[in-house]
Amino acid sequence: MRGMYIHIPFCHQICHYCDFNKVFFKNQPVDAYIESIGQELAVMRQEGTSFERLETVFLGGGTPTSLSEQQLDRLLAIIHDYVDVSSLTEFSTEANPDELTYGKLKVLKNGGVDRLSIGVQSFDTELLKKIGRTHNADDPVRVITDARKVGFENMSIDLIYGLPGQTIAQWQDTLNQALALDLPHYSGYSLIVEPKTVFYNLMNKGRLPLPGEDIEAEMFAMLMEHMDQHGRKRYEISNFAVPGYESIHNLIYWENATYAGIGAGAHGYLNGERYSNIGPIAKYMEKTTAGERPIQQRHLVTETEAMEEEMFLGLRTAKGVSFSSFEKKFGQSLETVYGETIEQLVQDGLVERSDDRVKLTRIGVFRGNEVFQQFLA
């Protein structure tokens, strides 16, 4: 196992585009839930799972920074009970700009967290209101200034394009303000309208004025161009970094490697099995309190599925998929399994072969989903 993901499902405000497992913070058993994280880790250890050689821990949500200083401190103490944090290569947390106080920054830093992934999404105040965010355009600057004072260097911000009513000019301004912060890492995602979200309901009622595919493609091109001009290299379709500051935890996902998923609704991949935890908090806690794994679903990944995942996850990265690594991992050559598919995609100009690797072309990056689909049975 290379990584650990810990899910904190609490939010003070539900964003209109979010479909992750989350609940409003108020009147929730937050303290008891934090203790249940430790109970789940204890059960896994009793079953023989070792957390001794982890590379990364990632706190996600929901919103980890919705917790108070005392709650964050307790959560980090529990993690220290099971993980040698000092040996980690990366310890990350997601954060909201308006919740990340100076005090919380100090708690996180003292607890071993060394990377912040801040959900900025836009620097346009009106757009932020439209998508259900509670921070304003000035909060990220304050947070990043405070974080640097506390000692954080490895920081990233998330941005979203293709938002309802968003113009090219607004996206240009957001990119300019984001890059002015001079951070080592940026993520830029196109809006995906997911079921069971506010935006999904609005779209079904014809009340979600999305920019359209052509404008969205132009925004993506702007994102890549601006990041490259500022020395942030694209290492995955939506992620850009100064070399050496790539997100190690996310690379674990894209390299199809193993990780533990801890918390209500969390997903994990261990011992050839993908699993998901129970989502409802009360039911999750009922299982952990009883000393049981709170697993809702298990799926033993077949070799065919593992090879498919190797391709569509690996092709998301700029370096692509290695022919030699694929053969070492599966005992079959990439040519034997996917040779015809790769050749057709090369002819279509969507992938290219370079030395030991196959990777997306620039056109292929724009049409990634179309490429990935070719590797699914």
Short mmCIF file of C-alpha atoms in Angstrom, two decimals:
data_model
loop_
_atom_site.label_atom_id
_atom_site.label_comp_id
_atom_site.label_asym_id
_atom_site.label_seq_id
_atom_site.Cartn_x
_atom_site.Cartn_y
_atom_site.Cartn_z
CA MET A 1 0.00 0.00 0.00
CA ARG A 2 1.36 3.40 -0.98
CA GLY A 3 -1.24 5.90 0.23
CA MET A 4 -4.11 6.60 2.60
CA TYR A 5 -7.17 8.69 1.89
CA ILE A 6 -9.27 9.89 4.85
CA HIS A 7 -12.74 11.27 4.17
CA ILE A 8 -14.18 14.11 6.28
CA PRO A 9 -17.81 14.40 5.10
CA PHE A 10 -18.74 17.68 6.79
CA CYS A 11 -19.42 21.02 5.10
CA HIS A 12 -20.72 24.36 6.35
CA GLN A 13 -22.10 24.95 2.84
CA ILE A 14 -22.90 22.47 0.06
CA CYS A 15 -21.50 23.58 -3.31
CA HIS A 16 -23.94 23.38 -6.21
CA TYR A 17 -21.69 21.08 -8.28
CA CYS A 18 -20.50 18.64 -5.59
CA ASP A 19 -21.61 15.01 -5.60
CA PHE A 20 -19.19 13.68 -2.97
CA ASN A 21 -20.42 12.10 0.25
CA LYS A 22 -21.12 15.09 2.50
CA VAL A 23 -23.54 16.53 5.07
CA PHE A 24 -24.13 19.91 6.67
CA PHE A 25 -21.85 20.33 9.67
CA LYS A 26 -24.53 21.55 12.08
CA ASN A 27 -25.95 18.97 14.52
CA GLN A 28 -23.64 16.23 13.27
CA PRO A 29 -21.67 13.87 15.61
CA VAL A 30 -18.36 15.33 14.44
CA ASP A 31 -16.28 14.42 17.49
CA ALA A 32 -17.60 10.86 17.55
CA TYR A 33 -16.94 10.54 13.81
CA ILE A 34 -13.31 11.53 14.30
CA GLU A 35 -12.97 8.77 16.89
CA SER A 36 -14.54 6.34 14.42
CA ILE A 37 -11.66 7.04 12.02
CA GLY A 38 -9.35 5.63 14.66
CA GLN A 39 -11.65 2.66 15.19
CA GLU A 40 -11.58 1.82 11.48
CA LEU A 41 -7.80 2.05 11.42
CA ALA A 42 -7.62 -0.19 14.50
CA VAL A 43 -9.79 -2.85 12.85
CA MET A 44 -7.64 -2.77 9.70
CA ARG A 45 -4.49 -3.17 11.76
CA GLN A 46 -6.02 -6.12 13.62
CA GLU A 47 -6.81 -7.72 10.27
CA GLY A 48 -3.13 -7.45 9.32
CA THR A 49 -3.03 -4.22 7.31
CA SER A 50 0.27 -2.38 7.79
CA PHE A 51 0.52 1.41 7.60
CA GLU A 52 4.28 1.49 8.21
CA ARG A 53 5.56 2.27 4.72
CA LEU A 54 3.05 4.78 3.43
CA GLU A 55 4.19 7.48 1.03
CA THR A 56 1.18 9.76 1.41
CA VAL A 57 -1.83 10.65 3.53
CA PHE A 58 -4.58 12.80 2.03
CA LEU A 59 -7.44 14.41 3.96
CA GLY A 60 -10.40 15.05 1.68
CA GLY A 61 -14.10 15.69 1.85
CA GLY A 62 -16.46 17.25 2.30
CA THR A 63 -14.22 19.83 3.89
CA PRO A 64 -11.49 18.82 6.37
CA THR A 65 -11.05 22.47 7.36
CA SER A 66 -14.69 22.63 8.47
CA LEU A 67 -13.36 21.05 11.67
CA SER A 68 -12.37 23.27 14.59
CA GLU A 69 -8.75 23.59 15.69
CA GLN A 70 -9.37 21.12 18.51
CA GLN A 71 -11.07 18.64 16.18
CA LEU A 72 -8.27 18.89 13.63
CA ASP A 73 -5.72 18.37 16.38
CA ARG A 74 -7.53 15.24 17.56
CA LEU A 75 -7.82 13.87 14.01
CA LEU A 76 -4.10 14.38 13.44
CA ALA A 77 -3.27 12.74 16.77
CA ILE A 78 -5.24 9.65 15.71
CA ILE A 79 -3.40 9.53 12.38
CA HIS A 80 -0.08 9.71 14.28
CA ASP A 81 -1.17 6.67 16.31
CA TYR A 82 -1.19 4.54 13.15
CA VAL A 83 1.12 6.26 10.67
CA ASP A 84 4.73 7.37 11.00
CA VAL A 85 4.03 10.82 9.62
CA SER A 86 7.71 11.79 9.70
CA SER A 87 8.47 9.15 7.04
CA LEU A 88 5.74 10.32 4.61
CA THR A 89 6.77 11.87 1.31
CA GLU A 90 3.59 13.97 1.31
CA PHE A 91 0.81 14.77 3.80
CA SER A 92 -1.99 16.79 2.17
CA THR A 93 -5.31 18.28 3.12
CA GLU A 94 -8.05 19.91 1.12
CA ALA A 95 -9.11 23.31 2.45
CA ASN A 96 -11.64 26.08 1.95
CA PRO A 97 -10.21 29.61 1.86
CA ASP A 98 -12.73 31.11 4.29
CA GLU A 99 -12.31 28.31 6.83
CA LEU A 100 -8.53 28.04 6.88
CA THR A 101 -7.67 30.34 9.79
CA TYR A 102 -4.18 31.12 11.02
CA GLY A 103 -4.83 28.91 14.04
CA LYS A 104 -5.88 25.95 11.89
CA LEU A 105 -2.82 26.43 9.69
CA LYS A 106 -0.59 26.13 12.77
CA VAL A 107 -2.42 23.00 13.94
CA LEU A 108 -2.03 21.40 10.52
CA LYS A 109 1.64 22.30 10.27
CA ASN A 110 2.39 21.07 13.78
CA GLY A 111 0.54 17.84 12.95
CA GLY A 112 2.81 17.07 10.02
CA VAL A 113 0.67 18.30 7.12
CA ASP A 114 2.99 19.73 4.48
CA ARG A 115 0.75 20.29 1.46
CA LEU A 116 -2.44 22.35 1.07
CA SER A 117 -4.95 21.86 -1.75
CA ILE A 118 -7.20 24.92 -1.60
CA GLY A 119 -10.60 25.00 -3.29
CA VAL A 120 -10.61 28.44 -4.89
CA GLN A 121 -12.51 27.57 -8.11
CA SER A 122 -12.80 31.21 -9.28
CA PHE A 123 -11.65 34.72 -8.45
CA ASP A 124 -14.95 36.21 -9.59
CA THR A 125 -17.16 37.01 -6.59
CA GLU A 126 -20.43 36.75 -8.50
CA LEU A 127 -19.49 33.39 -9.99
CA LEU A 128 -18.51 32.13 -6.55
CA LYS A 129 -21.99 32.99 -5.28
CA LYS A 130 -23.61 31.25 -8.26
CA ILE A 131 -21.80 27.98 -7.59
CA GLY A 132 -22.52 27.99 -3.86
CA ARG A 133 -19.10 28.93 -2.52
CA THR A 134 -18.91 30.94 0.69
CA HIS A 135 -15.54 32.65 0.27
CA ASN A 136 -14.86 35.84 -1.67
CA ALA A 137 -12.16 36.68 -4.18
CA ASP A 138 -9.84 38.12 -1.51
CA ASP A 139 -9.79 35.11 0.83
CA PRO A 140 -7.28 33.00 -1.15
CA VAL A 141 -4.68 35.77 -1.03
CA ARG A 142 -5.06 36.08 2.75
CA VAL A 143 -4.90 32.32 3.29
CA ILE A 144 -1.84 31.81 1.13
CA THR A 145 -0.07 34.74 2.81
CA ASP A 146 -0.83 33.25 6.24
CA ALA A 147 0.17 29.76 5.11
CA ARG A 148 3.56 31.02 3.97
CA LYS A 149 4.06 32.71 7.34
CA VAL A 150 3.31 29.41 9.08
CA GLY A 151 5.84 27.63 6.86
CA PHE A 152 3.82 26.02 4.06
CA GLU A 153 5.57 26.00 0.69
CA ASN A 154 3.84 23.15 -1.14
CA MET A 155 0.43 24.58 -2.01
CA SER A 156 -2.08 24.10 -4.81
CA ILE A 157 -5.35 25.70 -5.78
CA ASP A 158 -8.26 24.17 -7.68
CA LEU A 159 -9.95 26.14 -10.45
CA ILE A 160 -13.10 25.30 -12.44
CA TYR A 161 -13.96 26.44 -15.95
CA GLY A 162 -17.12 25.98 -17.98
CA LEU A 163 -19.21 27.38 -15.12
CA PRO A 164 -22.75 28.66 -15.74
CA GLY A 165 -22.57 32.06 -17.38
CA GLN A 166 -18.76 32.14 -17.23
CA THR A 167 -17.11 34.18 -19.98
CA ILE A 168 -13.67 33.92 -21.55
CA ALA A 169 -12.79 37.26 -19.93
CA GLN A 170 -13.74 35.98 -16.47
CA TRP A 171 -11.65 32.84 -16.95
CA GLN A 172 -8.72 34.94 -18.20
CA ASP A 173 -8.94 37.09 -15.06
CA THR A 174 -9.10 34.04 -12.80
CA LEU A 175 -6.00 32.55 -14.45
CA ASN A 176 -4.12 35.85 -14.09
CA GLN A 177 -4.98 36.17 -10.40
CA ALA A 178 -4.21 32.52 -9.71
CA LEU A 179 -0.79 32.66 -11.36
CA ALA A 180 0.03 35.94 -9.61
CA LEU A 181 0.06 33.92 -6.36
CA ASP A 182 3.12 32.07 -7.73
CA LEU A 183 2.17 28.66 -6.36
CA PRO A 184 4.03 25.47 -7.30
CA HIS A 185 0.88 23.56 -8.29
CA TYR A 186 -2.48 24.29 -9.96
CA SER A 187 -5.44 22.09 -10.89
CA GLY A 188 -7.95 23.18 -13.52
CA TYR A 189 -11.11 21.16 -14.06
CA SER A 190 -14.00 21.53 -16.46
CA LEU A 191 -17.39 21.55 -14.78
CA ILE A 192 -19.10 18.17 -14.84
CA VAL A 193 -22.78 18.28 -13.92
CA GLU A 194 -23.32 15.23 -11.73
CA PRO A 195 -26.64 13.67 -10.65
CA LYS A 196 -27.99 14.56 -7.21
CA THR A 197 -26.53 18.07 -7.31
CA VAL A 198 -28.17 21.50 -7.40
CA PHE A 199 -26.74 22.09 -10.87
CA TYR A 200 -28.19 18.79 -12.14
CA ASN A 201 -31.66 19.81 -11.00
CA LEU A 202 -31.28 23.24 -12.60
CA MET A 203 -30.05 21.71 -15.86
CA ASN A 204 -33.08 19.42 -16.01
CA LYS A 205 -35.28 22.50 -15.64
CA GLY A 206 -33.42 24.34 -18.42
CA ARG A 207 -32.05 26.89 -15.97
CA LEU A 208 -28.31 26.20 -16.21
CA PRO A 209 -26.69 28.43 -18.87
CA LEU A 210 -23.47 26.52 -19.60
CA PRO A 211 -20.89 28.11 -21.95
CA GLY A 212 -20.92 25.29 -24.54
CA GLU A 213 -18.27 22.84 -25.79
CA ASP A 214 -16.40 25.27 -28.05
CA ILE A 215 -15.94 27.88 -25.32
CA GLU A 216 -15.04 25.17 -22.81
CA ALA A 217 -12.36 23.88 -25.19
CA GLU A 218 -11.02 27.41 -25.60
CA MET A 219 -10.86 27.77 -21.82
CA PHE A 220 -8.92 24.49 -21.55
CA ALA A 221 -6.49 25.67 -24.22
CA MET A 222 -6.01 28.93 -22.30
CA LEU A 223 -5.35 26.97 -19.12
CA MET A 224 -2.62 24.87 -20.74
CA GLU A 225 -1.04 27.86 -22.49
CA HIS A 226 -0.93 30.06 -19.38
CA MET A 227 0.43 27.29 -17.16
CA ASP A 228 3.17 26.47 -19.66
CA GLN A 229 4.13 30.13 -20.02
CA HIS A 230 4.55 30.34 -16.24
CA GLY A 231 6.65 27.18 -15.93
CA ARG A 232 3.87 24.96 -14.58
CA LYS A 233 4.16 21.79 -16.63
CA ARG A 234 1.14 19.64 -17.35
CA TYR A 235 1.79 16.22 -15.82
CA GLU A 236 -1.84 15.06 -15.96
CA ILE A 237 -4.79 16.26 -18.02
CA SER A 238 -5.98 18.71 -15.36
CA ASN A 239 -2.87 19.21 -13.22
CA PHE A 240 0.14 21.49 -13.60
CA ALA A 241 3.22 21.86 -11.43
CA VAL A 242 6.71 23.23 -11.11
CA PRO A 243 8.82 20.09 -11.65
CA GLY A 244 9.18 18.32 -8.31
CA TYR A 245 5.86 19.56 -6.93
CA GLU A 246 3.53 17.07 -8.62
CA SER A 247 0.85 15.64 -6.30
CA ILE A 248 2.30 12.30 -5.23
CA HIS A 249 -1.00 11.11 -3.78
CA ASN A 250 -2.87 11.71 -7.02
CA LEU A 251 -0.08 10.03 -8.97
CA ILE A 252 -0.75 6.93 -6.87
CA TYR A 253 -4.27 6.90 -8.33
CA TRP A 254 -3.10 7.47 -11.90
CA GLU A 255 -0.37 4.84 -11.57
CA ASN A 256 -3.09 2.36 -10.58
CA ALA A 257 -1.33 1.69 -7.27
CA THR A 258 -2.77 0.63 -3.94
CA TYR A 259 -4.19 2.87 -1.22
CA ALA A 260 -6.50 2.65 1.79
CA GLY A 261 -9.78 4.54 1.86
CA ILE A 262 -10.82 5.52 5.39
CA GLY A 263 -14.07 7.17 6.48
CA ALA A 264 -17.72 7.25 5.46
CA GLY A 265 -18.11 6.80 1.72
CA ALA A 266 -14.35 6.47 1.12
CA HIS A 267 -13.00 4.24 -1.64
CA GLY A 268 -9.86 2.11 -1.46
CA TYR A 269 -7.82 -0.34 -3.53
CA LEU A 270 -6.02 -3.08 -1.58
CA ASN A 271 -4.95 -6.64 -2.33
CA GLY A 272 -6.45 -6.57 -5.82
CA GLU A 273 -9.81 -5.43 -4.46
CA ARG A 274 -11.59 -2.13 -4.90
CA TYR A 275 -13.95 -1.33 -2.06
CA SER A 276 -16.22 1.45 -0.88
CA ASN A 277 -17.26 2.24 2.67
CA ILE A 278 -20.79 2.80 3.94
CA GLY A 279 -21.83 6.39 3.18
CA PRO A 280 -24.38 7.34 5.87
CA ILE A 281 -22.42 8.54 8.89
CA ALA A 282 -24.56 6.84 11.55
CA LYS A 283 -24.34 3.45 9.83
CA TYR A 284 -20.61 3.88 9.25
CA MET A 285 -20.06 4.65 12.93
CA GLU A 286 -22.25 1.74 14.00
CA LYS A 287 -19.91 -0.64 12.18
CA THR A 288 -16.67 0.87 13.48
CA THR A 289 -18.00 1.01 17.05
CA ALA A 290 -18.78 -2.71 16.77
CA GLY A 291 -15.18 -3.34 15.70
CA GLU A 292 -16.09 -4.18 12.11
CA ARG A 293 -14.86 -2.89 8.77
CA PRO A 294 -17.54 -0.46 7.46
CA ILE A 295 -17.40 -1.77 3.91
CA GLN A 296 -20.47 -1.49 1.72
CA GLN A 297 -19.16 -2.95 -1.54
CA ARG A 298 -16.19 -5.07 -2.59
CA HIS A 299 -15.04 -5.83 -6.09
CA LEU A 300 -12.19 -8.17 -6.92
CA VAL A 301 -10.52 -6.59 -9.95
CA THR A 302 -10.02 -9.03 -12.81
CA GLU A 303 -6.81 -9.00 -14.83
CA THR A 304 -8.69 -7.55 -17.81
CA GLU A 305 -10.10 -4.75 -15.64
CA ALA A 306 -6.67 -4.07 -14.15
CA MET A 307 -5.17 -3.72 -17.63
CA GLU A 308 -8.00 -1.41 -18.71
CA GLU A 309 -7.44 0.74 -15.63
CA GLU A 310 -3.71 0.78 -16.31
CA MET A 311 -4.40 2.27 -19.72
CA PHE A 312 -7.08 4.87 -19.06
CA LEU A 313 -5.48 6.06 -15.81
CA GLY A 314 -1.93 6.05 -17.17
CA LEU A 315 -2.90 7.87 -20.35
CA ARG A 316 -4.22 10.73 -18.24
CA THR A 317 -0.61 11.52 -17.36
CA ALA A 318 1.75 13.40 -19.63
CA LYS A 319 4.27 10.55 -19.58
CA GLY A 320 1.65 8.00 -20.62
CA VAL A 321 1.98 4.22 -20.27
CA SER A 322 5.26 2.32 -20.37
CA PHE A 323 5.43 -0.77 -22.61
CA SER A 324 8.05 -2.43 -20.40
CA SER A 325 6.25 -1.63 -17.13
CA PHE A 326 2.97 -2.98 -18.51
CA GLU A 327 4.62 -6.28 -19.48
CA LYS A 328 6.40 -6.56 -16.14
CA LYS A 329 3.14 -5.97 -14.27
CA PHE A 330 0.85 -8.24 -16.31
CA GLY A 331 3.15 -10.76 -17.95
CA GLN A 332 1.82 -9.81 -21.38
CA SER A 333 3.11 -7.28 -23.85
CA LEU A 334 1.14 -4.11 -24.46
CA GLU A 335 1.37 -4.88 -28.17
CA THR A 336 -0.33 -8.26 -27.70
CA VAL A 337 -3.19 -6.89 -25.60
CA TYR A 338 -3.83 -3.47 -27.14
CA GLY A 339 -1.63 -3.28 -30.25
CA GLU A 340 -4.47 -2.84 -32.75
CA THR A 341 -6.22 -0.25 -30.60
CA ILE A 342 -3.03 1.76 -30.17
CA GLU A 343 -2.24 1.62 -33.89
CA GLN A 344 -5.69 2.93 -34.78
CA LEU A 345 -5.39 5.75 -32.24
CA VAL A 346 -1.95 6.64 -33.67
CA GLN A 347 -3.47 6.83 -37.15
CA ASP A 348 -6.26 9.04 -35.77
CA GLY A 349 -3.65 11.37 -34.28
CA LEU A 350 -4.88 10.86 -30.71
CA VAL A 351 -1.88 9.00 -29.25
CA GLU A 352 1.78 8.76 -30.13
CA ARG A 353 4.56 6.29 -29.44
CA SER A 354 7.75 7.67 -27.98
CA ASP A 355 10.58 5.30 -27.01
CA ASP A 356 9.08 2.93 -24.44
CA ARG A 357 5.81 4.81 -24.02
CA VAL A 358 2.45 5.54 -25.55
CA LYS A 359 0.86 8.88 -24.62
CA LEU A 360 -1.81 11.32 -25.69
CA THR A 361 -1.08 13.85 -28.41
CA ARG A 362 -2.21 17.43 -27.93
CA ILE A 363 -5.42 16.62 -29.83
CA GLY A 364 -5.77 13.48 -27.72
CA VAL A 365 -5.65 15.55 -24.54
CA PHE A 366 -8.74 17.44 -25.72
CA ARG A 367 -10.45 14.17 -26.67
CA GLY A 368 -9.23 12.12 -23.73
CA ASN A 369 -12.54 10.46 -22.88
CA GLU A 370 -12.84 9.25 -26.45
CA VAL A 371 -9.39 7.67 -26.21
CA PHE A 372 -10.01 6.06 -22.82
CA GLN A 373 -13.22 4.49 -24.08
CA GLN A 374 -11.22 2.48 -26.63
CA PHE A 375 -9.57 0.49 -23.85
CA LEU A 376 -12.80 -0.59 -22.19
CA ALA A 377 -14.22 -3.97 -23.12
#
